[in-house]
CSV table of C-alpha atoms in Angstrom, one decimal:
chain,number,residue,atom,x,y,z
A,1,UNK,CA,-5.1,-12.4,18.2
A,2,UNK,CA,-2.9,-15.0,16.3
A,3,UNK,CA,0.4,-14.3,16.3
A,4,UNK,CA,1.7,-12.7,12.8
A,5,UNK,CA,3.8,-14.7,12.1
A,6,UNK,CA,1.2,-17.5,12.7
A,7,UNK,CA,-1.8,-15.3,10.4
A,8,UNK,CA,0.6,-14.7,7.1
A,9,UNK,CA,0.6,-18.4,7.4
A,10,UNK,CA,-1.9,-20.1,3.9
A,11,UNK,CA,-1.6,-16.9,2.0
A,12,UNK,CA,-1.1,-17.2,-1.2
A,13,UNK,CA,0.9,-15.7,-3.6
A,14,UNK,CA,-0.2,-11.8,-5.3
A,15,UNK,CA,2.4,-9.5,-5.9
A,16,UNK,CA,4.6,-9.0,-2.4
A,17,UNK,CA,6.2,-4.9,-2.7
A,18,UNK,CA,4.2,-2.2,-3.8
A,19,UNK,CA,5.5,0.7,-4.5
A,20,UNK,CA,2.2,3.3,-4.6
A,21,UNK,CA,3.7,6.3,-6.3
A,22,UNK,CA,2.1,9.3,-7.3
A,23,UNK,CA,-0.2,8.6,-10.2
A,24,UNK,CA,1.1,10.3,-14.2
A,25,UNK,CA,0.7,13.0,-15.7
A,26,UNK,CA,-2.5,13.0,-18.0
A,27,UNK,CA,-4.2,9.8,-16.3
A,28,UNK,CA,-7.2,9.6,-15.8
A,29,UNK,CA,-8.2,9.7,-12.1
A,30,UNK,CA,-9.8,6.4,-11.4
A,31,UNK,CA,-12.0,7.8,-8.9
A,32,UNK,CA,-14.2,4.8,-8.0
A,33,UNK,CA,-11.8,2.8,-6.7
A,34,UNK,CA,-10.3,5.6,-5.1
A,35,UNK,CA,-12.5,7.6,-3.2
A,36,UNK,CA,-11.3,10.9,-1.7
A,37,UNK,CA,-13.6,10.8,1.6
A,38,UNK,CA,-16.5,7.2,2.5
A,39,UNK,CA,-19.6,8.4,0.4
A,40,UNK,CA,-18.2,10.6,-2.5
A,41,UNK,CA,-18.2,8.6,-4.9
A,42,UNK,CA,-21.4,6.7,-6.0
A,43,UNK,CA,-22.1,3.0,-5.1
A,44,UNK,CA,-21.2,1.8,-8.5
A,45,UNK,CA,-18.8,3.6,-10.6
A,46,UNK,CA,-16.8,3.0,-13.5
A,47,UNK,CA,-13.8,5.5,-15.5
A,48,UNK,CA,-14.1,8.3,-17.9
A,49,UNK,CA,-14.7,7.2,-21.4
A,50,UNK,CA,-11.6,6.2,-23.8
A,51,UNK,CA,-10.1,4.5,-20.9
A,52,UNK,CA,-10.0,0.9,-21.9
A,53,UNK,CA,-11.3,-0.9,-18.9
A,54,UNK,CA,-12.9,0.2,-15.9
A,55,UNK,CA,-12.9,-0.6,-12.2
A,56,UNK,CA,-16.1,-0.6,-9.7
A,57,UNK,CA,-15.7,-0.2,-5.8
A,58,UNK,CA,-19.0,-1.1,-4.2
A,59,UNK,CA,-19.3,-0.5,-0.5
A,60,UNK,CA,-19.6,-3.8,2.0
A,61,UNK,CA,-22.5,-2.7,4.2
A,62,UNK,CA,-23.2,-4.4,7.5
A,63,UNK,CA,-24.6,-8.1,7.6
A,64,UNK,CA,-24.6,-9.3,10.8
A,65,UNK,CA,-25.6,-13.5,10.9
A,66,UNK,CA,-27.5,-14.8,13.5
A,67,UNK,CA,-25.3,-16.0,15.6
A,68,UNK,CA,-23.0,-12.9,15.4
A,69,UNK,CA,-25.9,-11.5,16.6
A,70,UNK,CA,-26.4,-13.1,19.5
A,71,UNK,CA,-23.3,-13.4,20.5
A,72,UNK,CA,-22.4,-9.6,19.4
A,73,UNK,CA,-19.0,-11.2,17.6
A,74,UNK,CA,-18.3,-8.5,15.2
A,75,UNK,CA,-20.7,-8.1,12.5
A,76,UNK,CA,-19.6,-8.7,9.3
A,77,UNK,CA,-20.1,-7.4,5.0
A,78,UNK,CA,-21.2,-8.0,2.1
A,79,UNK,CA,-23.4,-7.5,-0.4
A,80,UNK,CA,-26.8,-9.3,-1.9
A,81,UNK,CA,-27.2,-10.3,-5.1
A,82,UNK,CA,-27.4,-8.1,-7.9
A,83,UNK,CA,-26.7,-6.5,-11.3
A,84,UNK,CA,-23.5,-4.6,-11.9
A,85,UNK,CA,-21.7,-3.5,-15.4
A,86,UNK,CA,-20.3,-6.1,-17.3
A,87,UNK,CA,-16.6,-7.0,-15.3
A,88,UNK,CA,-14.2,-9.9,-15.0
A,89,UNK,CA,-12.3,-10.5,-12.2
A,90,UNK,CA,-12.7,-9.7,-8.0
A,91,UNK,CA,-11.0,-8.5,-5.7
A,92,UNK,CA,-11.7,-7.3,-2.2
A,93,UNK,CA,-9.4,-4.2,-0.5
A,94,UNK,CA,-9.7,-1.9,2.7
A,95,UNK,CA,-8.1,0.8,4.3
A,96,UNK,CA,-5.0,0.6,6.2
A,97,UNK,CA,-2.6,-1.4,4.5
A,98,UNK,CA,-1.2,-2.5,7.5
A,99,UNK,CA,-4.8,-4.3,8.6
A,100,UNK,CA,-4.8,-7.3,8.2
A,101,UNK,CA,-8.1,-9.5,6.9
A,102,UNK,CA,-8.7,-12.0,10.0
A,103,UNK,CA,-11.6,-14.5,8.3
A,104,UNK,CA,-12.8,-15.0,5.4
A,105,UNK,CA,-13.9,-13.3,1.1
A,106,UNK,CA,-16.2,-14.9,-0.7
A,107,UNK,CA,-18.6,-14.7,-4.2
A,108,UNK,CA,-20.9,-15.7,-6.9
A,109,UNK,CA,-20.7,-14.7,-9.8
A,110,UNK,CA,-23.9,-14.7,-12.5
A,111,UNK,CA,-22.3,-15.4,-15.5
A,112,UNK,CA,-23.1,-12.8,-18.7
A,113,UNK,CA,-25.5,-14.3,-20.7
A,114,UNK,CA,-26.3,-17.7,-19.5
A,115,UNK,CA,-27.5,-15.7,-16.6
A,116,UNK,CA,-25.8,-19.0,-14.3
A,117,UNK,CA,-24.5,-18.6,-10.8
A,118,UNK,CA,-21.1,-19.9,-10.1
A,119,UNK,CA,-20.8,-21.6,-6.0
A,120,UNK,CA,-19.4,-19.2,-3.7
A,121,UNK,CA,-15.3,-18.9,-4.2
A,122,UNK,CA,-13.4,-17.8,-2.2
A,123,UNK,CA,-10.9,-14.6,-2.8
A,124,UNK,CA,-7.1,-15.5,-0.4
A,125,UNK,CA,-7.5,-12.8,2.1
A,126,UNK,CA,-4.6,-12.1,3.5
A,127,UNK,CA,-2.1,-9.1,2.4
A,128,UNK,CA,1.1,-9.5,5.3
A,129,UNK,CA,3.2,-10.4,1.9
A,130,UNK,CA,1.7,-7.9,-0.9
A,131,UNK,CA,3.4,-4.2,0.5
A,132,UNK,CA,6.5,-2.1,1.2
A,133,UNK,CA,8.5,-2.6,3.3
A,134,UNK,CA,7.9,-1.1,6.8
A,135,UNK,CA,9.5,1.9,7.1
A,136,UNK,CA,9.9,2.6,3.3
A,137,UNK,CA,9.1,6.2,1.6
A,138,UNK,CA,6.7,3.9,-1.0
A,139,UNK,CA,4.7,2.4,2.3
A,140,UNK,CA,4.9,5.7,3.6
A,141,UNK,CA,3.1,7.6,0.5
A,142,UNK,CA,-0.7,6.9,1.3
A,143,UNK,CA,-1.8,4.8,-1.7
A,144,UNK,CA,-1.2,1.3,-1.2
A,145,UNK,CA,-4.9,-0.4,0.4
A,146,UNK,CA,-4.8,-3.9,2.2
A,147,UNK,CA,-6.0,-6.4,-0.1
A,148,UNK,CA,-7.3,-9.7,-1.5
A,149,UNK,CA,-5.4,-11.6,-3.7
A,150,UNK,CA,-7.6,-11.3,-7.2
A,151,UNK,CA,-9.7,-13.4,-8.9
A,152,UNK,CA,-10.5,-14.1,-12.6
A,153,UNK,CA,-14.5,-15.3,-13.1
A,154,UNK,CA,-14.7,-14.5,-17.1
A,155,UNK,CA,-17.8,-12.4,-17.6
A,156,UNK,CA,-19.9,-11.5,-15.4
A,157,UNK,CA,-23.0,-8.9,-15.1
A,158,UNK,CA,-24.0,-9.9,-11.5
A,159,UNK,CA,-22.7,-9.9,-7.6
A,160,UNK,CA,-22.5,-11.5,-4.2
A,161,UNK,CA,-20.4,-11.3,-1.7
A,162,UNK,CA,-20.4,-12.2,2.1
A,163,UNK,CA,-17.0,-11.4,3.7
A,164,UNK,CA,-16.8,-13.0,7.5
A,165,UNK,CA,-14.3,-11.9,11.0
A,166,UNK,CA,-12.2,-15.2,11.8
A,167,UNK,CA,-14.3,-17.5,14.7
A,168,UNK,CA,-11.4,-16.8,18.0
A,169,UNK,CA,-10.2,-19.6,19.6
A,170,UNK,CA,-11.6,-19.4,23.8
A,171,UNK,CA,-8.4,-16.9,24.9
A,172,UNK,CA,-8.6,-15.0,21.7
A,173,UNK,CA,-10.6,-11.8,21.6
A,174,UNK,CA,-12.1,-10.7,18.0
A,175,UNK,CA,-11.0,-8.7,15.7
A,176,UNK,CA,-13.2,-7.1,14.1
A,177,UNK,CA,-13.0,-6.4,10.3
A,178,UNK,CA,-10.6,-4.5,8.8
A,179,UNK,CA,-12.2,-0.7,8.2
A,180,UNK,CA,-13.6,0.5,4.2
A,181,UNK,CA,-13.6,-2.1,2.8
A,182,UNK,CA,-15.6,-2.6,-0.8
A,183,UNK,CA,-16.0,-4.8,-3.5
A,184,UNK,CA,-14.0,-3.8,-6.8
A,185,UNK,CA,-15.0,-5.4,-10.0
A,186,UNK,CA,-12.7,-4.8,-12.8
A,187,UNK,CA,-12.9,-5.2,-16.3
A,188,UNK,CA,-9.8,-5.3,-18.3
A,189,UNK,CA,-11.8,-4.1,-21.7
A,190,UNK,CA,-10.4,-5.2,-24.9
A,191,UNK,CA,-7.7,-7.0,-26.3
A,192,UNK,CA,-6.2,-3.8,-28.7
A,193,UNK,CA,-5.2,-6.6,-31.4
A,194,UNK,CA,-5.9,-10.2,-32.8
A,195,UNK,CA,-2.6,-12.0,-31.1
A,196,UNK,CA,-2.2,-14.7,-32.5
A,197,UNK,CA,-4.0,-18.5,-31.3
A,198,UNK,CA,-1.5,-19.9,-28.0
A,199,UNK,CA,-3.9,-22.4,-26.9
A,200,UNK,CA,-1.4,-24.8,-27.6
A,201,UNK,CA,1.4,-26.7,-25.7
A,202,UNK,CA,3.9,-25.3,-27.1
A,203,UNK,CA,4.0,-21.3,-28.8
A,204,UNK,CA,4.6,-20.5,-32.5
A,205,UNK,CA,8.4,-20.2,-33.8
A,206,UNK,CA,9.9,-17.5,-33.7
A,207,UNK,CA,9.3,-17.3,-37.8
A,208,UNK,CA,5.9,-17.4,-36.5
A,209,UNK,CA,6.0,-15.2,-33.9
A,210,UNK,CA,7.7,-12.7,-37.0
A,211,UNK,CA,4.7,-12.1,-38.2
A,212,UNK,CA,2.6,-10.9,-35.1
A,213,UNK,CA,4.9,-8.4,-34.0
A,214,UNK,CA,4.9,-4.8,-35.5
A,215,UNK,CA,7.9,-3.4,-36.5
A,216,UNK,CA,10.2,-6.7,-36.2
A,217,UNK,CA,8.6,-9.2,-39.6
A,218,UNK,CA,10.4,-8.0,-42.2
A,219,UNK,CA,13.0,-6.1,-40.1
A,220,UNK,CA,16.7,-6.3,-40.7
A,221,UNK,CA,19.1,-8.8,-38.5
A,222,UNK,CA,20.2,-6.1,-36.6
A,223,UNK,CA,16.5,-5.3,-35.9
A,224,UNK,CA,15.4,-8.8,-34.9
A,225,UNK,CA,18.0,-9.2,-32.4
A,226,UNK,CA,17.0,-6.4,-30.5
A,227,UNK,CA,16.2,-7.0,-26.8
A,228,UNK,CA,13.7,-4.1,-27.2
A,229,UNK,CA,12.1,-3.4,-30.6
A,230,UNK,CA,9.9,0.1,-30.3
A,231,UNK,CA,6.7,-0.6,-31.3
A,232,UNK,CA,6.5,-4.1,-31.3
A,233,UNK,CA,3.7,-6.5,-29.4
A,234,UNK,CA,6.2,-9.8,-29.9
A,235,UNK,CA,10.0,-10.2,-29.3
A,236,UNK,CA,10.9,-13.6,-31.6
A,237,UNK,CA,12.8,-16.4,-30.3
A,238,UNK,CA,16.5,-16.1,-30.8
A,239,UNK,CA,19.0,-19.2,-30.5
A,240,UNK,CA,21.9,-18.8,-28.5
A,241,UNK,CA,24.0,-18.1,-30.9
A,242,UNK,CA,21.5,-14.7,-31.7
A,243,UNK,CA,21.2,-14.3,-28.1
A,244,UNK,CA,24.8,-13.8,-27.9
A,245,UNK,CA,25.2,-11.3,-30.1
A,246,UNK,CA,22.2,-9.3,-28.9
A,247,UNK,CA,23.2,-8.6,-25.2
A,248,UNK,CA,27.0,-8.1,-26.8
A,249,UNK,CA,28.6,-11.4,-25.9
A,250,UNK,CA,32.5,-12.2,-26.9
A,251,UNK,CA,31.8,-16.5,-28.1
A,252,UNK,CA,36.1,-16.5,-26.8
A,253,UNK,CA,33.9,-16.1,-23.6
A,254,UNK,CA,31.8,-18.6,-23.9
A,255,UNK,CA,28.8,-17.6,-21.7
A,256,UNK,CA,26.7,-19.6,-20.1
A,257,UNK,CA,23.1,-17.9,-21.3
A,258,UNK,CA,20.0,-20.1,-22.9
A,259,UNK,CA,18.7,-18.8,-26.2
A,260,UNK,CA,16.2,-15.3,-25.8
A,261,UNK,CA,12.5,-17.6,-25.6
A,262,UNK,CA,9.5,-15.4,-27.2
A,263,UNK,CA,8.3,-13.2,-24.9
A,264,UNK,CA,4.6,-10.9,-25.8
A,265,UNK,CA,5.6,-7.3,-24.8
A,266,UNK,CA,3.3,-5.1,-23.1
A,267,UNK,CA,1.9,-3.5,-26.0
A,268,UNK,CA,1.4,-6.9,-27.0
A,269,UNK,CA,-1.2,-7.7,-24.1
A,270,UNK,CA,-2.4,-3.9,-24.5
A,271,UNK,CA,-1.5,-2.8,-20.8
A,272,UNK,CA,-2.7,1.1,-20.6
A,273,UNK,CA,0.6,2.2,-20.1
A,274,UNK,CA,-1.3,6.0,-18.8
A,275,UNK,CA,-2.7,3.3,-15.2
A,276,UNK,CA,1.0,3.0,-14.0
A,277,UNK,CA,3.4,5.1,-12.1
A,278,UNK,CA,5.4,7.2,-15.3
A,279,UNK,CA,9.1,6.0,-13.5
A,280,UNK,CA,11.3,3.7,-13.1
A,281,UNK,CA,12.3,1.5,-10.5
A,282,UNK,CA,15.9,-0.5,-11.0
A,283,UNK,CA,18.0,-2.8,-8.9
A,284,UNK,CA,21.8,-3.0,-9.1
A,285,UNK,CA,21.9,-7.0,-11.0
A,286,UNK,CA,19.6,-9.8,-11.0
A,287,UNK,CA,21.0,-12.4,-8.5
A,288,UNK,CA,18.0,-14.7,-8.1
A,289,UNK,CA,13.9,-15.7,-9.3
A,290,UNK,CA,11.7,-16.5,-7.5
A,291,UNK,CA,8.6,-18.3,-8.9
A,292,UNK,CA,5.0,-17.3,-8.0
A,293,UNK,CA,1.2,-18.3,-8.7
A,294,UNK,CA,-1.5,-15.8,-9.4
A,295,UNK,CA,-3.9,-17.3,-7.0
A,296,UNK,CA,-6.4,-15.8,-9.5
A,297,UNK,CA,-7.4,-19.8,-10.6
A,298,UNK,CA,-7.6,-21.8,-13.4
A,299,UNK,CA,-10.4,-21.1,-15.2
A,300,UNK,CA,-9.3,-19.7,-18.3
A,301,UNK,CA,-8.4,-20.2,-21.5
A,302,UNK,CA,-4.4,-19.4,-23.3
A,303,UNK,CA,-6.5,-16.8,-25.5
A,304,UNK,CA,-8.0,-15.1,-22.6
A,305,UNK,CA,-4.2,-14.5,-20.9
A,306,UNK,CA,-3.9,-11.0,-22.0
A,307,UNK,CA,-7.5,-10.6,-20.2
A,308,UNK,CA,-6.0,-11.7,-17.2
A,309,UNK,CA,-3.5,-9.8,-17.5
A,310,UNK,CA,-5.1,-6.7,-17.9
A,311,UNK,CA,-7.3,-6.9,-15.0
A,312,UNK,CA,-4.5,-7.7,-12.5
A,313,UNK,CA,-2.5,-4.7,-14.1
A,314,UNK,CA,-5.7,-2.5,-13.4
A,315,UNK,CA,-6.7,-4.6,-9.8
A,316,UNK,CA,-2.7,-4.0,-8.2
A,317,UNK,CA,-2.7,-0.1,-10.1
A,318,UNK,CA,-5.8,0.9,-9.2
A,319,UNK,CA,-7.7,-1.1,-6.4
A,320,UNK,CA,-4.2,-2.1,-4.1
A,321,UNK,CA,-2.5,1.5,-4.9
A,322,UNK,CA,0.6,0.1,-6.5
A,323,UNK,CA,3.1,1.4,-9.0
A,324,UNK,CA,2.9,-1.1,-11.7
A,325,UNK,CA,2.1,-4.7,-12.5
A,326,UNK,CA,3.9,-6.6,-8.9
A,327,UNK,CA,5.9,-9.4,-11.2
A,328,UNK,CA,8.5,-9.3,-14.2
A,329,UNK,CA,7.0,-11.8,-16.3
A,330,UNK,CA,3.9,-13.5,-16.5
A,331,UNK,CA,3.4,-17.2,-17.5
A,332,UNK,CA,0.4,-18.6,-19.2
A,333,UNK,CA,-0.8,-22.5,-18.9
A,334,UNK,CA,0.5,-23.1,-22.1
A,335,UNK,CA,3.6,-21.4,-21.7
A,336,UNK,CA,3.7,-18.4,-23.2
A,337,UNK,CA,5.6,-15.7,-21.4
A,338,UNK,CA,4.7,-12.1,-21.2
A,339,UNK,CA,6.6,-9.2,-20.3
A,340,UNK,CA,5.6,-8.0,-16.2
A,341,UNK,CA,6.4,-4.8,-14.9
A,342,UNK,CA,7.4,-2.2,-17.3
A,343,UNK,CA,12.0,-1.0,-17.2
A,344,UNK,CA,12.5,-2.9,-19.6
A,345,UNK,CA,13.1,-6.6,-20.7
A,346,UNK,CA,16.8,-6.9,-20.4
A,347,UNK,CA,16.6,-4.7,-17.5
A,348,UNK,CA,17.0,-5.8,-13.3
A,349,UNK,CA,13.4,-4.2,-13.0
A,350,UNK,CA,12.0,-3.6,-9.2
A,351,UNK,CA,9.1,-5.6,-9.1
A,352,UNK,CA,6.8,-6.3,-5.9
A,353,UNK,CA,6.9,-9.7,-5.9
A,354,UNK,CA,8.8,-10.7,-2.8
A,355,UNK,CA,8.2,-9.3,0.0
A,356,UNK,CA,11.4,-8.5,1.5
A,357,UNK,CA,13.3,-9.6,-1.5
A,358,UNK,CA,12.8,-7.3,-4.2
A,359,UNK,CA,15.7,-6.3,-4.1
A,360,UNK,CA,18.7,-7.4,-7.1
A,361,UNK,CA,15.8,-10.2,-8.0
A,362,UNK,CA,12.9,-11.1,-11.2
A,363,UNK,CA,10.0,-12.8,-9.6
A,364,UNK,CA,7.5,-14.9,-12.2
A,365,UNK,CA,4.0,-15.3,-12.0
A,366,UNK,CA,2.6,-18.7,-13.6
A,367,UNK,CA,-1.3,-17.6,-13.6
A,368,UNK,CA,-3.0,-19.9,-11.9
A,369,UNK,CA,-4.0,-21.5,-8.6
A,370,UNK,CA,-1.6,-24.5,-7.6
A,371,UNK,CA,-1.7,-25.1,-4.6
A,372,UNK,CA,-3.6,-28.9,-5.5
A,373,UNK,CA,-3.5,-28.3,-9.1
A,374,UNK,CA,-0.2,-29.6,-10.8
A,375,UNK,CA,1.0,-26.7,-13.4
A,376,UNK,CA,1.1,-27.7,-17.5
A,377,UNK,CA,4.4,-29.3,-17.9
A,378,UNK,CA,4.3,-25.7,-20.7
A,379,UNK,CA,4.3,-23.9,-18.1
A,380,UNK,CA,7.2,-25.5,-16.0
A,381,UNK,CA,9.2,-25.5,-19.9
A,382,UNK,CA,8.6,-21.8,-20.3
A,383,UNK,CA,10.1,-20.9,-16.6
A,384,UNK,CA,13.1,-22.9,-17.7
A,385,UNK,CA,13.4,-20.9,-20.6
A,386,UNK,CA,12.6,-17.4,-19.1
A,387,UNK,CA,15.4,-17.9,-16.4
A,388,UNK,CA,18.0,-19.4,-18.1
A,389,UNK,CA,17.4,-16.4,-20.7
A,390,UNK,CA,17.3,-13.6,-18.2
A,391,UNK,CA,19.4,-15.0,-14.9
A,392,UNK,CA,22.3,-15.9,-17.9
A,393,UNK,CA,22.2,-11.9,-18.5
A,394,UNK,CA,23.7,-10.9,-15.5
A,395,UNK,CA,25.9,-14.6,-14.8
A,396,UNK,CA,23.5,-16.5,-12.3
A,397,UNK,CA,23.6,-20.0,-12.1
A,398,UNK,CA,20.4,-21.3,-12.5
A,399,UNK,CA,21.5,-25.0,-10.5
A,400,UNK,CA,23.5,-22.2,-8.6
A,401,UNK,CA,23.2,-20.6,-4.4
A,402,UNK,CA,23.1,-17.3,-3.8
A,403,UNK,CA,22.9,-15.3,-0.6
A,404,UNK,CA,20.5,-12.1,-0.5
A,405,UNK,CA,19.7,-9.7,2.5
A,406,UNK,CA,16.0,-9.4,3.8
A,407,UNK,CA,14.6,-6.2,3.6
A,408,UNK,CA,12.2,-7.7,6.4
A,409,UNK,CA,9.5,-10.7,6.2
A,410,UNK,CA,7.5,-12.4,8.4
A,411,UNK,CA,9.9,-15.7,7.8
A,412,UNK,CA,13.5,-13.2,8.4
A,413,UNK,CA,13.8,-10.2,9.9
A,414,UNK,CA,15.5,-7.4,7.6
A,415,UNK,CA,19.2,-7.2,7.5
A,416,UNK,CA,19.3,-10.9,7.9
A,417,UNK,CA,21.7,-12.3,5.3
A,418,UNK,CA,20.1,-15.6,3.7
A,419,UNK,CA,20.9,-18.2,1.5
A,420,UNK,CA,18.3,-19.0,-1.0
A,421,UNK,CA,18.5,-21.7,-4.7
A,422,UNK,CA,18.8,-19.1,-8.0
A,423,UNK,CA,15.6,-20.3,-8.0
A,424,UNK,CA,13.6,-20.7,-5.4
A,425,UNK,CA,9.9,-20.1,-5.0
A,426,UNK,CA,8.1,-17.6,-3.1
A,427,UNK,CA,7.5,-19.2,-0.2
A,428,UNK,CA,10.6,-19.1,0.4
A,429,UNK,CA,11.4,-16.4,1.4
A,430,UNK,CA,8.0,-15.5,2.4
A,431,UNK,CA,4.9,-18.0,4.8
A,432,UNK,CA,3.5,-18.5,2.0
A,433,UNK,CA,1.6,-21.7,0.3
A,434,UNK,CA,3.0,-19.7,-2.7
A,435,UNK,CA,3.3,-21.2,-5.9
A,436,UNK,CA,1.6,-23.6,-4.8
A,437,UNK,CA,2.1,-27.0,-3.6
A,438,UNK,CA,2.3,-28.6,-6.7
A,439,UNK,CA,4.5,-26.5,-8.7
A,440,UNK,CA,7.1,-26.0,-6.5
A,441,UNK,CA,7.8,-29.2,-6.5
A,442,UNK,CA,8.6,-28.5,-9.9
A,443,UNK,CA,11.1,-25.8,-9.0
A,444,UNK,CA,14.3,-29.3,-9.5
A,445,UNK,CA,13.3,-29.2,-13.0
A,446,UNK,CA,12.8,-26.4,-13.9
A,447,UNK,CA,16.8,-25.6,-12.1
A,448,UNK,CA,17.6,-28.3,-14.2
A,449,UNK,CA,16.2,-27.7,-18.1
A,450,UNK,CA,16.9,-23.4,-17.0
A,451,UNK,CA,20.4,-24.8,-17.1
A,452,UNK,CA,21.0,-27.3,-19.5
A,453,UNK,CA,19.7,-24.2,-21.8
A,454,UNK,CA,22.8,-22.5,-20.3
A,455,UNK,CA,24.8,-24.8,-21.6
A,456,UNK,CA,26.0,-26.1,-17.9
């Protein structure tokens, strides 16, 4: 088997620290995604009626190729073309979170309505960066599973999958595929409301955003400045002065903080709060921001971004066994900003984004894959606005450096003190391709713009 570091190079960005805690009281069990024992669940199942969205979990069957049969190499797994219930996001999971899938996973999907089959599409197979730190109670709770990155494929009703083991080198023994391989087909459900059309280079301004913000439009000044408005689907953008006032900062202090950008809340993108673990986890502060790409592909419109988020959220919780969506915030290709992990947008919520560096940091995922595609300027601008505000709340300089203590990753051993940029890419803390070479190159621009918005 290849060395751990070598096998992890090239992994892309999926959330990095799962917190597999018990399901919240009252949450409907997703038996399709979490079978109690092998064979205890039908091959195709979904959640009880009345729960928004669903997950189909299909066991992958042995499917040895002629070459595998002839050489005695470990057999692949897969499913032939088949009809399934509608879904829009797909991934593969397996039983042991400590086992990595050494091989390839590919899917073909049939579009609902047209009946056209896609070409084979790759799923990112490595999982070393998206799990709880070794030795923590979260990892040892038993709910977390190994998983590929999820892929957004759009409305589909047919699927074919093939998973093949890695071809070993001349002096290497073959590595079998992980046990318990299952295909996860996620239906994100319908949007909870009409969110304004956001297929624009820039997000709507404050006035337009407030029109759609339940409990914000028409409210008094105190309510409009609130950082968390009960029932609000959108937190409107604030001026720098309003942001300082909302944060309780004295003007004489001349705080370095950027104006709060417009943020679509969990209610706005339709997060089903019954899915996640009911409690919250916090760290002491926010010293740095790690930038990711979601690795879910770029084949979505910005009006579909809430559905993409709901799909990722359901996949993280129901398929991978995490407590909530892994990222603290998400940004779509049009520059719209979304609240991620629950717990309060102004607070130091512990995310699940950068293995070894989830403490005292936040994770921002740009929805898409930017290894060979350039990130839209609107998305980079949104990252600048978001970091200028959130890092400013905790006194962090976007152009500065910070020393963080590693919790253990394939790049830095546990306990090592590491000096990083306050705005870093996932690859700075973990050996991964994330956030994609093209997005990573834009982080310098984001740092400069973020600091300027803070008034530095």
